[in-house]
Coordinates of C-alpha atoms and ligand atoms in Angstrom, one line a residue:
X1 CA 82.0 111.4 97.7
X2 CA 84.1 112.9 94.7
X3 CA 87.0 113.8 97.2
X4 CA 89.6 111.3 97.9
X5 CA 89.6 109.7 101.3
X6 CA 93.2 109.0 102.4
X7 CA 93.5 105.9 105.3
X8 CA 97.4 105.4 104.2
X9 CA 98.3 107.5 107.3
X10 CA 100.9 104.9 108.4
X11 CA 102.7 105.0 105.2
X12 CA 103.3 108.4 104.6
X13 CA 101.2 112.0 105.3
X14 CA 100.3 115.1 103.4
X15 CA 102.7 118.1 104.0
X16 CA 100.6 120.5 106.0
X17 CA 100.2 124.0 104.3
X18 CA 102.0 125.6 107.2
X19 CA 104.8 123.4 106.8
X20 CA 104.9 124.4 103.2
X21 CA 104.9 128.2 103.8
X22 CA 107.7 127.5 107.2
X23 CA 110.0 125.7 104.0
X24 CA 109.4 128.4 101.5
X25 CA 111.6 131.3 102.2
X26 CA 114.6 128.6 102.4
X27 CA 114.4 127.7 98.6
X28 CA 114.6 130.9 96.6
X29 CA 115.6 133.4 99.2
X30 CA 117.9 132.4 102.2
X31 CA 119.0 129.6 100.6
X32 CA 122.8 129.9 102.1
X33 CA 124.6 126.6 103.1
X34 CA 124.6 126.8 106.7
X35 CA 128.3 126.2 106.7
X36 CA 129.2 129.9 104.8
X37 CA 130.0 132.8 106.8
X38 CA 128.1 135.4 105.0
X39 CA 124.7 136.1 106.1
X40 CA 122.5 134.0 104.3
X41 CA 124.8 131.4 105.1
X42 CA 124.5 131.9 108.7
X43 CA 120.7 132.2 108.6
X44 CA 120.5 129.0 107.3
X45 CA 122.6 128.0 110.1
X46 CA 120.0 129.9 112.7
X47 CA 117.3 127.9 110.6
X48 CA 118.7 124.6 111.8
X49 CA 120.1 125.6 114.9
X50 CA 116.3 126.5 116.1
X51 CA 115.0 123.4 114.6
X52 CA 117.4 121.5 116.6
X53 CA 116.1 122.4 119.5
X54 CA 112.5 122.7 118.6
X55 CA 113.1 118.5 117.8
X56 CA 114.9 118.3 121.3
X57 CA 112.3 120.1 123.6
X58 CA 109.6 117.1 122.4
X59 CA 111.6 114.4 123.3
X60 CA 112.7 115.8 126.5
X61 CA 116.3 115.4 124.7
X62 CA 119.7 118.2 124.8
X63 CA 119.7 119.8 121.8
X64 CA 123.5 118.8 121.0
X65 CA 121.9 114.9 120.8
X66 CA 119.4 115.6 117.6
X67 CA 121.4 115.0 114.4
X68 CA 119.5 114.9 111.2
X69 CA 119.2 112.3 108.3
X70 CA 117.9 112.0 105.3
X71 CA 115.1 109.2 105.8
X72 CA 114.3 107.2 108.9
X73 CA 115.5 104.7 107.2
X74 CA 119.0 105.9 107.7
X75 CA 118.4 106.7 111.7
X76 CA 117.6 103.5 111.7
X77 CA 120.8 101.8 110.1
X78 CA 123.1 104.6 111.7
X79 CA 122.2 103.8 114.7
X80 CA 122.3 99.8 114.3
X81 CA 125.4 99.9 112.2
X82 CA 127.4 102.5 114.4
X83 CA 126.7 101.2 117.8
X84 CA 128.1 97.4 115.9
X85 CA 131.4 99.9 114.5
X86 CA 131.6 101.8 117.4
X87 CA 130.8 98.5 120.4
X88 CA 132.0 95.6 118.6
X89 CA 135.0 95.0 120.4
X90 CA 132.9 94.4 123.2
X91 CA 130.7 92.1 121.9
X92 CA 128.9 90.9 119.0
X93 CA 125.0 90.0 119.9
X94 CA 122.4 92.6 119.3
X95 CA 118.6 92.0 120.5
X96 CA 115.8 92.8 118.0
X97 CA 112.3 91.5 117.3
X98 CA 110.3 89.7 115.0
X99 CA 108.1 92.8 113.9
X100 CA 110.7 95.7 113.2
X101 CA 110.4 97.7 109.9
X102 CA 112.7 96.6 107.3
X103 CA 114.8 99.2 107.8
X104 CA 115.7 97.2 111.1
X105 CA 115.4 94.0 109.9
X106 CA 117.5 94.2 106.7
X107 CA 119.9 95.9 108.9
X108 CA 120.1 93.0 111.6
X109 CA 120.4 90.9 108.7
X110 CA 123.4 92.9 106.8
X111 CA 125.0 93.0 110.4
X112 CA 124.7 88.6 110.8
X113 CA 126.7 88.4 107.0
X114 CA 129.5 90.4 109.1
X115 CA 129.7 87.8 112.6
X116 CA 127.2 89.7 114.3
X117 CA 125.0 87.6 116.0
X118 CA 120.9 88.8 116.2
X119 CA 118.2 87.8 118.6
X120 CA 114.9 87.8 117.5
X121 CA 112.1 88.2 120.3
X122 CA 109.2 86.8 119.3
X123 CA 106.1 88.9 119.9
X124 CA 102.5 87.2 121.2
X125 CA 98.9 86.8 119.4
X126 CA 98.6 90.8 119.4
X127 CA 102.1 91.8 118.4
X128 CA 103.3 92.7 122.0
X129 CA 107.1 92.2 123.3
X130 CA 107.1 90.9 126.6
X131 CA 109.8 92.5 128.2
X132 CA 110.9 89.0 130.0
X133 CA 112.0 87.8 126.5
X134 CA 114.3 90.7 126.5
X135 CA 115.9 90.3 129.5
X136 CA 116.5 86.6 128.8
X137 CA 117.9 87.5 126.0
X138 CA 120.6 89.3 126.8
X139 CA 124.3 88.1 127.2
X140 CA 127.1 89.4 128.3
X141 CA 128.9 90.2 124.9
X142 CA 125.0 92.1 124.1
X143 CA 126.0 95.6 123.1
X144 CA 122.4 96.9 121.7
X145 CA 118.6 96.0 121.9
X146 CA 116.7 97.7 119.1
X147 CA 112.9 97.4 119.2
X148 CA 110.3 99.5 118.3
X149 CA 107.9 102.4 119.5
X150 CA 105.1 101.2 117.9
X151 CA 104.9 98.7 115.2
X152 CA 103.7 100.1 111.3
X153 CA 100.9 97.7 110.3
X154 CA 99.2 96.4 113.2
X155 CA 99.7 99.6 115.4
X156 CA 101.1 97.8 118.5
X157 CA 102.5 99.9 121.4
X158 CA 105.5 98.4 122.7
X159 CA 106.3 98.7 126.5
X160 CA 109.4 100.7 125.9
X161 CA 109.6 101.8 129.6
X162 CA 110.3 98.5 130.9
X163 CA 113.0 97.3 128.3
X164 CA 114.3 101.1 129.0
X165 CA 114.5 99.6 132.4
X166 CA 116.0 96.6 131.7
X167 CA 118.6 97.5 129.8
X168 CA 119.8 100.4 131.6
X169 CA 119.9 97.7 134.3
X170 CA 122.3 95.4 132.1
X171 CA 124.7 98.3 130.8
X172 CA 123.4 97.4 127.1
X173 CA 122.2 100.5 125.0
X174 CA 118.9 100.8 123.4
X175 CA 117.7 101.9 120.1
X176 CA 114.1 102.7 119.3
X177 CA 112.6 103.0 115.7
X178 CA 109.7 105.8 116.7
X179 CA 108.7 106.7 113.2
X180 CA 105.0 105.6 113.9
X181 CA 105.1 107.1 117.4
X182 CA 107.0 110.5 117.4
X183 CA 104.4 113.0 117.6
X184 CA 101.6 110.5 117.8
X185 CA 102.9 110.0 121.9
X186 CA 104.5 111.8 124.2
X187 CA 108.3 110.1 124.2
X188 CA 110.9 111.5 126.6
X189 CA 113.8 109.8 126.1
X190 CA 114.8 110.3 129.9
X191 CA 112.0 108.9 131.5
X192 CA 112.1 105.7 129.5
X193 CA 116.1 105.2 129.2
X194 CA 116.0 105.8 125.3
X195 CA 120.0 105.7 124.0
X196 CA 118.9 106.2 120.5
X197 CA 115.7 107.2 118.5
X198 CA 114.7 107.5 114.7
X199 CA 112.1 109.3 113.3
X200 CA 110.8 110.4 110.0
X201 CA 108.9 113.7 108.8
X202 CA 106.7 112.1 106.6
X203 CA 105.4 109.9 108.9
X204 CA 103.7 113.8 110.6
X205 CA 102.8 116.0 108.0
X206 CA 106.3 117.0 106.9
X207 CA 107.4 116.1 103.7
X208 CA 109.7 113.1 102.5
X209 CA 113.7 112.9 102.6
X210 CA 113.7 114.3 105.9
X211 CA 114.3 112.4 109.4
X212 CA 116.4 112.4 112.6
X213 CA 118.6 110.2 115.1
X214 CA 118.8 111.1 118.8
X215 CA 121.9 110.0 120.3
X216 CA 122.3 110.7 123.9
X217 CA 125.2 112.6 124.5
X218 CA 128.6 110.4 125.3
X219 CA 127.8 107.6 122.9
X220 CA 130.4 106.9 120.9
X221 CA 128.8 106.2 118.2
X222 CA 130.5 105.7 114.4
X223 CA 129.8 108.2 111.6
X224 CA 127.6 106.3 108.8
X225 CA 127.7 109.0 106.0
X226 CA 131.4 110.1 105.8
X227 CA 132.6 113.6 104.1
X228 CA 132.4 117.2 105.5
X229 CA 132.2 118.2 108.9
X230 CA 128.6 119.1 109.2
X231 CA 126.2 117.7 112.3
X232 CA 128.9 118.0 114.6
X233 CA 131.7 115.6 111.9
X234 CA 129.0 112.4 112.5
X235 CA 126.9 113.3 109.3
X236 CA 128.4 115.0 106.5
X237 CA 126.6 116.4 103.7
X238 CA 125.2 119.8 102.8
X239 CA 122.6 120.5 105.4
X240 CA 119.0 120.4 103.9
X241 CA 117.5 123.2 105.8
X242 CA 114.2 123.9 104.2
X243 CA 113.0 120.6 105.0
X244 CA 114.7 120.3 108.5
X245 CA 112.7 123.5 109.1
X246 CA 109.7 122.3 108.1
X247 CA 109.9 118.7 109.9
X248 CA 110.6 121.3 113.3
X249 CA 107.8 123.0 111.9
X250 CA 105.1 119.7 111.9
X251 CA 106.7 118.4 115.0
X252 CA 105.8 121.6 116.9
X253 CA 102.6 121.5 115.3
X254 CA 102.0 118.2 116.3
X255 CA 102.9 118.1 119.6
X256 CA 100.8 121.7 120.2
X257 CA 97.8 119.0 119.5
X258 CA 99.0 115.8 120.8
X259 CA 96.2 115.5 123.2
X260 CA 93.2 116.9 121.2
X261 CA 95.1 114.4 118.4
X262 CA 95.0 111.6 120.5
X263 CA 91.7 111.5 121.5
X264 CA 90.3 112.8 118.0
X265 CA 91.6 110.3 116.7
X266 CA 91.1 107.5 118.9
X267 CA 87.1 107.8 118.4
X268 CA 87.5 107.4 114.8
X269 CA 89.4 104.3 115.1
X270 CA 87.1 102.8 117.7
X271 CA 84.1 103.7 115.8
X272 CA 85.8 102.3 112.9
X273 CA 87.1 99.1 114.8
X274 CA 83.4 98.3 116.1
X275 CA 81.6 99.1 112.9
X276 CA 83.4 96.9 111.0
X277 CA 83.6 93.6 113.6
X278 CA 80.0 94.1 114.0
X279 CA 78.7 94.9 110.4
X280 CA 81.3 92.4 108.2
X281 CA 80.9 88.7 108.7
X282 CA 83.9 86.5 109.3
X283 CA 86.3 89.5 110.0
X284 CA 88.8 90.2 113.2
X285 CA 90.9 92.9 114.2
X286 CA 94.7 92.4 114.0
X287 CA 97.1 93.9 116.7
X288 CA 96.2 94.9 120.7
X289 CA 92.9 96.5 120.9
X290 CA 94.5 98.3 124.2
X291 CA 98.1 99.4 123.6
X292 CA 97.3 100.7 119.9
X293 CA 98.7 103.8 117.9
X294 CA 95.7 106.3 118.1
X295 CA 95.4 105.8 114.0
X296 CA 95.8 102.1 113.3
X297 CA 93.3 99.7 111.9
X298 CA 94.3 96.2 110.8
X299 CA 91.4 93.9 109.9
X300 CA 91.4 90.7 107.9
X301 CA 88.6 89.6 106.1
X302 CA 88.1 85.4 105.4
X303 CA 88.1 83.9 101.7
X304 CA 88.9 87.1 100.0
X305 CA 92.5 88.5 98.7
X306 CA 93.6 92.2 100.6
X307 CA 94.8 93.3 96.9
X308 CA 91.3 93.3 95.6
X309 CA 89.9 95.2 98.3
X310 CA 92.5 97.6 98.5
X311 CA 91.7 98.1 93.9
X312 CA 87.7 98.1 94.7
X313 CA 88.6 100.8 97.5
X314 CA 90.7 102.7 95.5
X315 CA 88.1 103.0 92.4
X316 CA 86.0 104.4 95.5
X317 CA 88.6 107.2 96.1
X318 CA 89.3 105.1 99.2
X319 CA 93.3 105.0 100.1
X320 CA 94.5 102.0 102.4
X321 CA 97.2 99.5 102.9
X322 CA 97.0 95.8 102.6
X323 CA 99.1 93.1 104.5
X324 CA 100.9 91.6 101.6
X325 CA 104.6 93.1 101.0
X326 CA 104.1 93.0 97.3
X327 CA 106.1 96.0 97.2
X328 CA 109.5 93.5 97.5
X329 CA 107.7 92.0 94.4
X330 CA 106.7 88.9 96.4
X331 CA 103.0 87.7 98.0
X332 CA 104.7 86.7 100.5
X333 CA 102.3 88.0 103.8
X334 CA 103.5 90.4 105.9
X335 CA 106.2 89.3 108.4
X336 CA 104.3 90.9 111.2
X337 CA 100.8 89.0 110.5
X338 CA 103.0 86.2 110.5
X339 CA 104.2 87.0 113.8
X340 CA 101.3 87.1 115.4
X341 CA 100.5 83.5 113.5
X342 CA 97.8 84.6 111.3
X343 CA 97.8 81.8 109.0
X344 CA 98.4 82.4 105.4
X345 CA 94.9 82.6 104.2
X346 CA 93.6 84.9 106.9
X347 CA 96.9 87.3 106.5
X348 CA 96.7 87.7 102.6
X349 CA 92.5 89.1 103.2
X350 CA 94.4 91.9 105.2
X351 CA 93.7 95.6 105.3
X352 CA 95.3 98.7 107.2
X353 CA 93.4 101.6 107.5
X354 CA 95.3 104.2 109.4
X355 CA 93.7 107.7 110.1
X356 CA 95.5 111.5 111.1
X357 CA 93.9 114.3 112.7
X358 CA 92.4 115.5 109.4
X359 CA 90.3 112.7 108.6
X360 CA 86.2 112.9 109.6
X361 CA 83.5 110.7 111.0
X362 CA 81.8 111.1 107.5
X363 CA 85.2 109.6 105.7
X364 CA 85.4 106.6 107.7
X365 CA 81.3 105.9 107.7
X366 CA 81.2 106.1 103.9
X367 CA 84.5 103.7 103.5
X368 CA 82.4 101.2 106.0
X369 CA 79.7 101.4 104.0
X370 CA 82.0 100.8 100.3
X371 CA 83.9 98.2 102.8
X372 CA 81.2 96.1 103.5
X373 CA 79.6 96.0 100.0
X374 CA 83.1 95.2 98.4
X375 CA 83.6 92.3 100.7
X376 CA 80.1 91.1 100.1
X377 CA 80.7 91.0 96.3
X378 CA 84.3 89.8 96.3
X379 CA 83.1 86.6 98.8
X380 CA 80.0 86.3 96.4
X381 CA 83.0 85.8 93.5
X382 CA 85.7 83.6 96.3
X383 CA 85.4 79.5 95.6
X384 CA 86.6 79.2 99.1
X385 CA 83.4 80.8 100.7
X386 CA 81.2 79.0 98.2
X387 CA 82.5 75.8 99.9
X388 CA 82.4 77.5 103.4
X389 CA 78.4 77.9 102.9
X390 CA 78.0 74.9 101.2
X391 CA 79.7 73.1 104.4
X392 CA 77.5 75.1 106.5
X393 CA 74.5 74.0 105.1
X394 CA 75.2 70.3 105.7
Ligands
LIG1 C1 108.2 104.6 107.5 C2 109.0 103.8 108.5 C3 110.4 103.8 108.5 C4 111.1 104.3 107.3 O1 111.2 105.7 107.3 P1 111.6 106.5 106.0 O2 111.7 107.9 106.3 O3 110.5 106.2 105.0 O4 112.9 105.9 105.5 C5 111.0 103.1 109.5 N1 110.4 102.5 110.5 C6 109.1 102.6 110.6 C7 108.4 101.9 111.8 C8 108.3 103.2 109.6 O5 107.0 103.2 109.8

């Protein structure tokens, strides 16, 4: 295959073409901040009014409670850091768990340096919450629980409608991070007692520098980004309209297709899952085989390294993810792997492969079939599997 097969689905998507042409006209033509009177100005404003609401009706949510961001990454520490601002006089203890994104835990972690105090709910062998651990968590100076939709590298669905439950039952808000699950679930925010919710458009086929926070309406929640009076005076800065239009734009698309997505691409991963446990020696399936995002894949693979996989996969036009964060410039596993006590040796042979809509049965056969010959040669090269046969043969 010449074309290139991207599997980095959880890290970010390609910008659908419809998205593209939704974005266009707001670049060169009505390109009016939404804040100026004058026509193009208040087109603009139309532009984001609609997309507003288009966000809203998939979550079930009032259109006055979508406010837009420029990353999930800021949902997420706007709505950690303004509930501490905003709630801190009533207490100081926020509930979190071992397996958030960075953007969660680096923001726990800022918050503990300022005399907040964090709980960390461990998750179990397949990176699931158990909502118990929540509620026995909670104090009575806990003013927020923050825990995810669906966890980024092992594809773990959390059961959100029961810490919904509990915490509506305790008078402590709740704050999801949904950037792997918006549009990839139904969510409504109602139904499942949702305070807050991030999301990102690149994580659906919108393009990057573009996300959202729900707040429910009555939260008093603290501006984060201070300046003019735009998103209702709780997040200033010059509106960017052509990509809020096109993140409406993917979400409606998305959602149109949740089902047909769903279950598209819920074969693929099975057929991927069970072709690879049953085809590569000495290699297991990280994460919940059950409650699993439609597109996620985790395997690791014994005595061989994730980052030469993922190099001998990439000179095969093959595009995945490995468990390492060397991104922080470390080789430190992943967090999450850890979690789920993987030990060392088993995390660092770790690969995601995460899928969307677009990809085909013939993609993911051909990168089994690179997959299991890469393994093969990189074990034939590993010391440690030369002593694992050699100890098998005694
Ligand atoms: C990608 C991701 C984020 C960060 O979103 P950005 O828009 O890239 O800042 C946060 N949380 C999760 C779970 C993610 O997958």
């Amino acid at each position: 295959m010449n074309k290139l097969i991207y599997l980095d689905n959880a890290a970010t998507t390609a910008v659908k073409p419809e998205v593209v042409e939704a974005m266009l006209p707001y670049y060169c033509e009505k390109f009016g901040n939404a804040s100026s009177i004058y026509s193009i100005g208040q087109e603009s404003k139309e532009a984001l009014e609609n997309a507003r609401q288009t966000i809203a009706g998939t979550l079930n949510a009032k259109t006055e409670e979508i406010y837009f961001t420029g990353c999930g990454t800021e949902a997420d520490n706007w709505a950690i850091i303004g509930t501490a601002e905003a709630y801190g006089n009533k207490g100081k203890h926020i509930i979190t768990s071992n397996v958030e994104h960075h953007a969660v835990l680096h923001t726990c972690e800022y918050l503990e340096k300022r005399g907040f105090e964090i709980t960390y709910v461990p998750v179990d062998e397949k990176g699931l919450i158990h909502p118990e651990d929540v509620e026995a968590a909670i104090r009575p100076d806990t003013i927020l629980i923050t825990i995810m939709f669906a966890n980024n590298e092992i594809g773990t669905i959390m059961p959100i409608a029961e810490i919904g439950a509990i915490a509506k039952k305790h008078g402590v808000l709740f704050h999801t991070d949904a950037v792997q699950a918006f549009t990839h679930l139904p969510i409504d925010v109602n139904a499942l007692n949702i305070d807050m919710l991030s999301a990102s458009g690149h994580k659906f086929h919108a393009p990057k520098g573009v996300g959202f926070l729900y707040i429910r309406k009555g939260l008093k929640l603290k501006s984060f980004i201070h300046g003019g009076a735009q998103e209702r005076k709780r997040r200033a800065g010059t509106e960017n309209v052509a990509q809020i239009v096109g993140m409406a734009k993917a979400a409606e698309l998305a959602m149109a297709n949740l089902e047909e997505n769903e279950k598209k691409q819920t074969a693929l991963r099975d057929h991927l899952i069970s072709r690879v446990l049953t085809e590569i020696p000495h290699s297991r399936l990280n994460g919940d085989a059950e409650h699993r995002l439609p597109g996620n894949t985790n395997f690791s693979f014994q005595f061989i390294e994730g980052e030469s996989m993922l190099m001998m996969l990439d000179m095969k036009g093959i595009c995945g993810s490995s468990g390492s964060a060397c991104t922080a410039g470390s080789l430190d596993p992943s967090h999450v792997l850890m979690a789920i006590g993987l030990p060392h040796e088993i995390a660092h042979g770790s690969l995601r492969l995460s899928l969307c809509e677009d990809n085909t049965l013939e993609e993911v056969d051909y990168t089994v079939d690179c997959l299991k010959e890469i393994v093969a040669r990189l074990r034939a090269m590993s010391p440690l599997y030369e002593d694992f046969v050699k100890k098998q043969k005694k």
